[in-house]
Amino acid sequence: MSDVRVPILMYHAVATDPSDATRALSVTPEAFAEQMAVLADRGLSPVTTAELAACWRSGRALPERPVLITFDDGYEGVHRHALPVLAKYGFPATLFVSTGWIRGPYDTGGGLDTMLDWDQVRALAAAGVEIGGHSHSHPQLDQVSDATLRFELIHCKEIVADQLGTAPVSFAYPYGYSSRRVRQAVRETGYAQALAVGNGLARRAQGPYALRRVTVRRGTGTAAFERLVEGRAIARTFAGDRALTKGYAVVRGARRARRLVSRSGG
């Protein structure tokens, strides 16, 4: 089982009428319900991020046909629309919250649509949803200073611990962007595992701080979703995404190098 490949599904908003900013990465409530029915019908076994990482760390066997259901940012539709469907099937999931986007005492106003409040986050946790960290203000972590990076990681962790009584052990990189420096900081600040994007299946060999996910978006039809969870044609499905990601990585790396030079006075 050590080389098992696991689809980690990445969702964002679940909404009938999402904001323009979240539309492309949203799914309708109807599509989400249909996708969860596909998982049930095909006998897949959802686990949380912490459970997957713990199994791979210890060598303990995963359930047959494991899959992860993950949500980023903290949109209100996860509680309104997704939770009843998850409860119907008894599916666990992981929600990665950007603490500065959650409505309540730490809200910075940066949320891209209607966001969860902390009562709803607690209700999700009580229903078996693992709550993970997703930074405080959702920056590109590989583009910020060391001090800002640590603030984003630690402040997020402290707020979740304050609101839920339990510190998060899993993390997801905003925008999927990380670097060796970012991954090291995530480990040093006490997160036990972290998810990227990568649009590929997760494998133990990727290491606990660079596990890949596959994006579920508004345009993901039923047939395409079935291919994702079966691990078929993933490279072809996300070929355009990979080309864009590689190109943008070069641009972002150059920007960061220029900033470091300017800071040092070079």
CSV table of C-alpha atoms in Angstrom, one decimal:
chain,number,residue,atom,x,y,z
A,1,MET,CA,0.0,0.0,0.0
A,2,SER,CA,3.0,2.3,0.3
A,3,ASP,CA,2.8,3.3,-3.4
A,4,VAL,CA,-1.0,3.8,-3.5
A,5,ARG,CA,-2.0,7.0,-5.4
A,6,VAL,CA,-4.7,9.0,-3.7
A,7,PRO,CA,-7.0,11.6,-5.3
A,8,ILE,CA,-7.2,14.6,-3.0
A,9,LEU,CA,-10.1,16.7,-4.3
A,10,MET,CA,-9.7,20.5,-3.9
A,11,TYR,CA,-12.9,22.5,-3.7
A,12,HIS,CA,-13.5,26.2,-3.0
A,13,ALA,CA,-16.9,27.7,-2.9
A,14,VAL,CA,-20.1,25.6,-3.1
A,15,ALA,CA,-22.7,28.1,-4.4
A,16,THR,CA,-25.5,28.6,-6.8
A,17,ASP,CA,-24.6,32.2,-7.5
A,18,PRO,CA,-20.9,32.8,-6.5
A,19,SER,CA,-19.0,36.0,-6.8
A,20,ASP,CA,-17.1,36.7,-10.0
A,21,ALA,CA,-13.9,36.2,-8.1
A,22,THR,CA,-14.8,32.6,-7.0
A,23,ARG,CA,-17.0,31.5,-10.0
A,24,ALA,CA,-14.4,29.5,-11.9
A,25,LEU,CA,-13.3,27.5,-8.8
A,26,SER,CA,-16.8,27.1,-7.4
A,27,VAL,CA,-19.2,24.2,-7.9
A,28,THR,CA,-23.0,24.3,-7.7
A,29,PRO,CA,-24.7,22.5,-4.8
A,30,GLU,CA,-26.3,20.1,-7.2
A,31,ALA,CA,-22.9,19.3,-8.8
A,32,PHE,CA,-21.4,18.7,-5.4
A,33,ALA,CA,-24.2,16.4,-4.3
A,34,GLU,CA,-23.8,14.4,-7.6
A,35,GLN,CA,-20.0,14.2,-7.1
A,36,MET,CA,-20.4,12.8,-3.6
A,37,ALA,CA,-22.9,10.3,-4.9
A,38,VAL,CA,-20.2,9.2,-7.4
A,39,LEU,CA,-17.8,8.6,-4.5
A,40,ALA,CA,-20.4,6.5,-2.6
A,41,ASP,CA,-21.5,4.6,-5.7
A,42,ARG,CA,-17.9,3.6,-6.6
A,43,GLY,CA,-17.0,2.5,-3.1
A,44,LEU,CA,-14.4,5.2,-2.4
A,45,SER,CA,-13.4,5.8,1.3
A,46,PRO,CA,-13.0,9.4,2.3
A,47,VAL,CA,-10.4,10.2,4.9
A,48,THR,CA,-9.1,13.4,6.4
A,49,THR,CA,-5.8,15.0,5.6
A,50,ALA,CA,-4.5,14.1,9.1
A,51,GLU,CA,-5.6,10.5,8.7
A,52,LEU,CA,-3.9,10.1,5.3
A,53,ALA,CA,-0.6,11.6,6.6
A,54,ALA,CA,-0.7,9.5,9.8
A,55,CYS,CA,-1.1,6.3,7.8
A,56,TRP,CA,1.7,7.1,5.5
A,57,ARG,CA,3.9,8.2,8.4
A,58,SER,CA,3.4,5.1,10.4
A,59,GLY,CA,3.0,2.6,7.6
A,60,ARG,CA,-0.5,1.8,8.7
A,61,ALA,CA,-2.8,0.6,6.0
A,62,LEU,CA,-5.3,3.0,4.4
A,63,PRO,CA,-8.9,2.0,3.7
A,64,GLU,CA,-9.7,0.5,0.3
A,65,ARG,CA,-9.8,3.2,-2.4
A,66,PRO,CA,-9.1,6.2,-0.2
A,67,VAL,CA,-10.0,9.7,-1.3
A,68,LEU,CA,-9.8,13.2,0.3
A,69,ILE,CA,-12.4,15.9,0.1
A,70,THR,CA,-10.8,19.3,0.9
A,71,PHE,CA,-12.1,22.9,0.8
A,72,ASP,CA,-10.0,26.0,0.8
A,73,ASP,CA,-10.5,29.5,2.2
A,74,GLY,CA,-13.8,29.1,4.2
A,75,TYR,CA,-16.8,29.9,2.0
A,76,GLU,CA,-20.2,29.9,3.7
A,77,GLY,CA,-21.6,27.4,1.2
A,78,VAL,CA,-19.4,24.7,2.8
A,79,HIS,CA,-21.6,24.8,5.8
A,80,ARG,CA,-24.9,25.6,4.0
A,81,HIS,CA,-24.6,23.2,1.1
A,82,ALA,CA,-21.7,20.8,1.5
A,83,LEU,CA,-22.2,19.7,5.1
A,84,PRO,CA,-25.6,18.2,4.7
A,85,VAL,CA,-24.3,16.1,1.8
A,86,LEU,CA,-21.2,15.0,3.7
A,87,ALA,CA,-23.5,14.1,6.6
A,88,LYS,CA,-25.8,12.1,4.4
A,89,TYR,CA,-22.9,9.8,3.4
A,90,GLY,CA,-21.0,9.9,6.6
A,91,PHE,CA,-18.0,11.4,4.7
A,92,PRO,CA,-15.2,13.2,6.6
A,93,ALA,CA,-13.5,16.1,4.9
A,94,THR,CA,-10.9,18.8,5.6
A,95,LEU,CA,-11.6,22.6,5.6
A,96,PHE,CA,-8.5,24.9,5.3
A,97,VAL,CA,-9.4,28.3,6.7
A,98,SER,CA,-7.8,31.6,6.0
A,99,THR,CA,-8.4,33.0,9.5
A,100,GLY,CA,-8.5,36.7,8.3
A,101,TRP,CA,-11.3,35.9,5.9
A,102,ILE,CA,-13.6,34.2,8.5
A,103,ARG,CA,-16.4,36.5,9.8
A,104,GLY,CA,-15.8,37.5,13.4
A,105,PRO,CA,-13.2,39.2,15.5
A,106,TYR,CA,-10.2,38.6,13.2
A,107,ASP,CA,-11.9,39.4,9.9
A,108,THR,CA,-9.6,41.6,7.7
A,109,GLY,CA,-12.3,42.0,5.1
A,110,GLY,CA,-10.3,40.1,2.4
A,111,GLY,CA,-12.8,37.4,1.8
A,112,LEU,CA,-13.8,36.9,-1.9
A,113,ASP,CA,-17.5,36.0,-1.2
A,114,THR,CA,-19.7,35.3,1.7
A,115,MET,CA,-17.5,33.6,4.2
A,116,LEU,CA,-18.1,31.2,7.2
A,117,ASP,CA,-18.3,32.6,10.7
A,118,TRP,CA,-16.6,30.9,13.6
A,119,ASP,CA,-19.9,29.3,14.9
A,120,GLN,CA,-20.2,27.6,11.5
A,121,VAL,CA,-16.6,26.5,11.6
A,122,ARG,CA,-17.2,25.0,15.0
A,123,ALA,CA,-20.3,23.2,13.7
A,124,LEU,CA,-18.3,21.7,10.8
A,125,ALA,CA,-15.6,20.5,13.2
A,126,ALA,CA,-18.2,19.0,15.5
A,127,ALA,CA,-19.6,17.1,12.4
A,128,GLY,CA,-16.3,15.5,11.7
A,129,VAL,CA,-14.6,18.0,9.3
A,130,GLU,CA,-10.9,18.5,10.1
A,131,ILE,CA,-10.1,22.2,10.3
A,132,GLY,CA,-6.7,23.0,8.9
A,133,GLY,CA,-4.7,26.2,8.4
A,134,HIS,CA,-4.6,28.2,5.1
A,135,SER,CA,-2.6,31.3,6.4
A,136,HIS,CA,-4.2,34.4,7.9
A,137,SER,CA,-4.5,36.8,4.9
A,138,HIS,CA,-4.0,34.3,2.0
A,139,PRO,CA,-0.8,35.7,0.5
A,140,GLN,CA,1.6,34.0,-1.9
A,141,LEU,CA,3.7,32.7,0.8
A,142,ASP,CA,6.8,32.1,-1.3
A,143,GLN,CA,6.8,35.9,-2.1
A,144,VAL,CA,6.7,37.3,1.4
A,145,SER,CA,9.5,38.0,3.9
A,146,ASP,CA,10.5,35.5,6.6
A,147,ALA,CA,8.8,37.6,9.3
A,148,THR,CA,5.6,37.8,7.3
A,149,LEU,CA,5.7,34.1,6.5
A,150,ARG,CA,6.0,33.1,10.1
A,151,PHE,CA,3.3,35.6,11.2
A,152,GLU,CA,0.9,34.1,8.6
A,153,LEU,CA,1.5,30.6,9.8
A,154,ILE,CA,1.6,31.2,13.5
A,155,HIS,CA,-1.3,33.7,13.7
A,156,CYS,CA,-3.5,31.3,11.7
A,157,LYS,CA,-2.6,28.5,14.0
A,158,GLU,CA,-3.2,30.5,17.2
A,159,ILE,CA,-6.6,31.8,16.0
A,160,VAL,CA,-7.9,28.3,15.1
A,161,ALA,CA,-6.7,27.0,18.4
A,162,ASP,CA,-8.4,29.9,20.3
A,163,GLN,CA,-11.7,29.4,18.4
A,164,LEU,CA,-11.8,25.6,18.4
A,165,GLY,CA,-9.7,24.6,21.4
A,166,THR,CA,-7.5,22.5,19.2
A,167,ALA,CA,-4.5,23.6,17.0
A,168,PRO,CA,-4.6,22.7,13.3
A,169,VAL,CA,-2.2,20.0,12.3
A,170,SER,CA,-2.7,20.2,8.5
A,171,PHE,CA,-2.0,23.1,6.2
A,172,ALA,CA,-2.8,24.0,2.6
A,173,TYR,CA,-0.6,26.6,0.7
A,174,PRO,CA,-2.6,29.6,-0.6
A,175,TYR,CA,-2.7,29.4,-4.4
A,176,GLY,CA,-0.8,26.1,-4.0
A,177,TYR,CA,2.5,28.0,-4.0
A,178,SER,CA,5.4,26.9,-1.8
A,179,SER,CA,9.1,26.7,-1.8
A,180,ARG,CA,11.7,24.9,0.3
A,181,ARG,CA,11.8,27.9,2.6
A,182,VAL,CA,8.0,27.9,3.0
A,183,ARG,CA,7.8,24.1,3.6
A,184,GLN,CA,10.5,24.3,6.2
A,185,ALA,CA,8.6,27.2,8.0
A,186,VAL,CA,5.4,25.2,7.9
A,187,ARG,CA,7.1,22.2,9.5
A,188,GLU,CA,8.9,24.4,12.1
A,189,THR,CA,5.7,26.1,13.2
A,190,GLY,CA,4.1,22.8,14.1
A,191,TYR,CA,2.0,21.7,11.1
A,192,ALA,CA,2.5,18.0,10.5
A,193,GLN,CA,1.5,17.9,6.9
A,194,ALA,CA,0.7,20.3,4.0
A,195,LEU,CA,-1.1,20.2,0.7
A,196,ALA,CA,-0.1,21.8,-2.5
A,197,VAL,CA,-2.0,21.7,-5.8
A,198,GLY,CA,0.0,20.2,-8.6
A,199,ASN,CA,-3.1,18.6,-10.2
A,200,GLY,CA,-1.8,15.1,-9.8
A,201,LEU,CA,-2.5,12.2,-7.4
A,202,ALA,CA,-1.0,12.2,-4.0
A,203,ARG,CA,1.7,9.6,-3.2
A,204,ARG,CA,3.7,8.9,-0.1
A,205,ALA,CA,6.9,9.7,-1.9
A,206,GLN,CA,5.9,13.3,-2.4
A,207,GLY,CA,6.6,13.8,1.3
A,208,PRO,CA,4.2,15.1,4.0
A,209,TYR,CA,4.7,18.8,3.0
A,210,ALA,CA,4.1,18.6,-0.8
A,211,LEU,CA,1.1,16.4,-1.3
A,212,ARG,CA,-0.7,17.0,-4.6
A,213,ARG,CA,-4.3,17.7,-5.2
A,214,VAL,CA,-6.7,17.8,-8.1
A,215,THR,CA,-8.9,20.9,-8.8
A,216,VAL,CA,-12.6,20.5,-9.0
A,217,ARG,CA,-14.1,23.6,-10.7
A,218,ARG,CA,-17.3,24.9,-12.2
A,219,GLY,CA,-16.5,23.2,-15.5
A,220,THR,CA,-15.8,19.8,-14.1
A,221,GLY,CA,-18.6,17.6,-15.5
A,222,THR,CA,-19.6,14.2,-14.1
A,223,ALA,CA,-17.5,12.2,-16.6
A,224,ALA,CA,-14.4,14.4,-15.9
A,225,PHE,CA,-15.0,14.0,-12.2
A,226,GLU,CA,-15.2,10.2,-12.5
A,227,ARG,CA,-11.9,10.3,-14.4
A,228,LEU,CA,-10.3,12.3,-11.6
A,229,VAL,CA,-11.3,10.0,-8.8
A,230,GLU,CA,-10.2,7.0,-10.9
A,231,GLY,CA,-6.8,8.7,-11.7
A,232,ARG,CA,-7.4,8.5,-15.4
A,233,ALA,CA,-6.2,11.1,-18.0
A,234,ILE,CA,-5.2,13.5,-15.2
A,235,ALA,CA,-2.1,14.8,-17.1
A,236,ARG,CA,-4.3,15.5,-20.2
A,237,THR,CA,-7.1,17.1,-18.1
A,238,PHE,CA,-4.7,19.6,-16.5
A,239,ALA,CA,-2.2,20.1,-19.3
A,240,GLY,CA,-3.2,23.8,-19.7
A,241,ASP,CA,-2.9,24.4,-16.0
A,242,ARG,CA,0.6,22.9,-15.8
A,243,ALA,CA,1.9,25.1,-18.6
A,244,LEU,CA,0.5,28.2,-17.0
A,245,THR,CA,1.8,27.2,-13.6
A,246,LYS,CA,5.3,26.6,-14.9
A,247,GLY,CA,5.4,29.9,-16.8
A,248,TYR,CA,4.1,31.9,-13.8
A,249,ALA,CA,6.6,30.2,-11.5
A,250,VAL,CA,9.4,31.6,-13.6
A,251,VAL,CA,7.9,35.1,-13.4
A,252,ARG,CA,7.3,34.9,-9.6
A,253,GLY,CA,10.8,33.6,-9.0
A,254,ALA,CA,12.3,36.6,-10.9
A,255,ARG,CA,10.1,39.0,-9.0
A,256,ARG,CA,11.2,37.6,-5.7
A,257,ALA,CA,14.9,37.7,-6.7
A,258,ARG,CA,14.5,41.4,-7.6
A,259,ARG,CA,12.9,42.2,-4.3
A,260,LEU,CA,15.7,40.4,-2.4
A,261,VAL,CA,18.3,42.4,-4.3
A,262,SER,CA,16.5,45.7,-3.7
A,263,ARG,CA,16.3,44.9,0.1
A,264,SER,CA,20.0,44.2,0.3
A,265,GLY,CA,20.8,47.4,-1.5
A,266,GLY,CA,22.3,45.5,-4.5
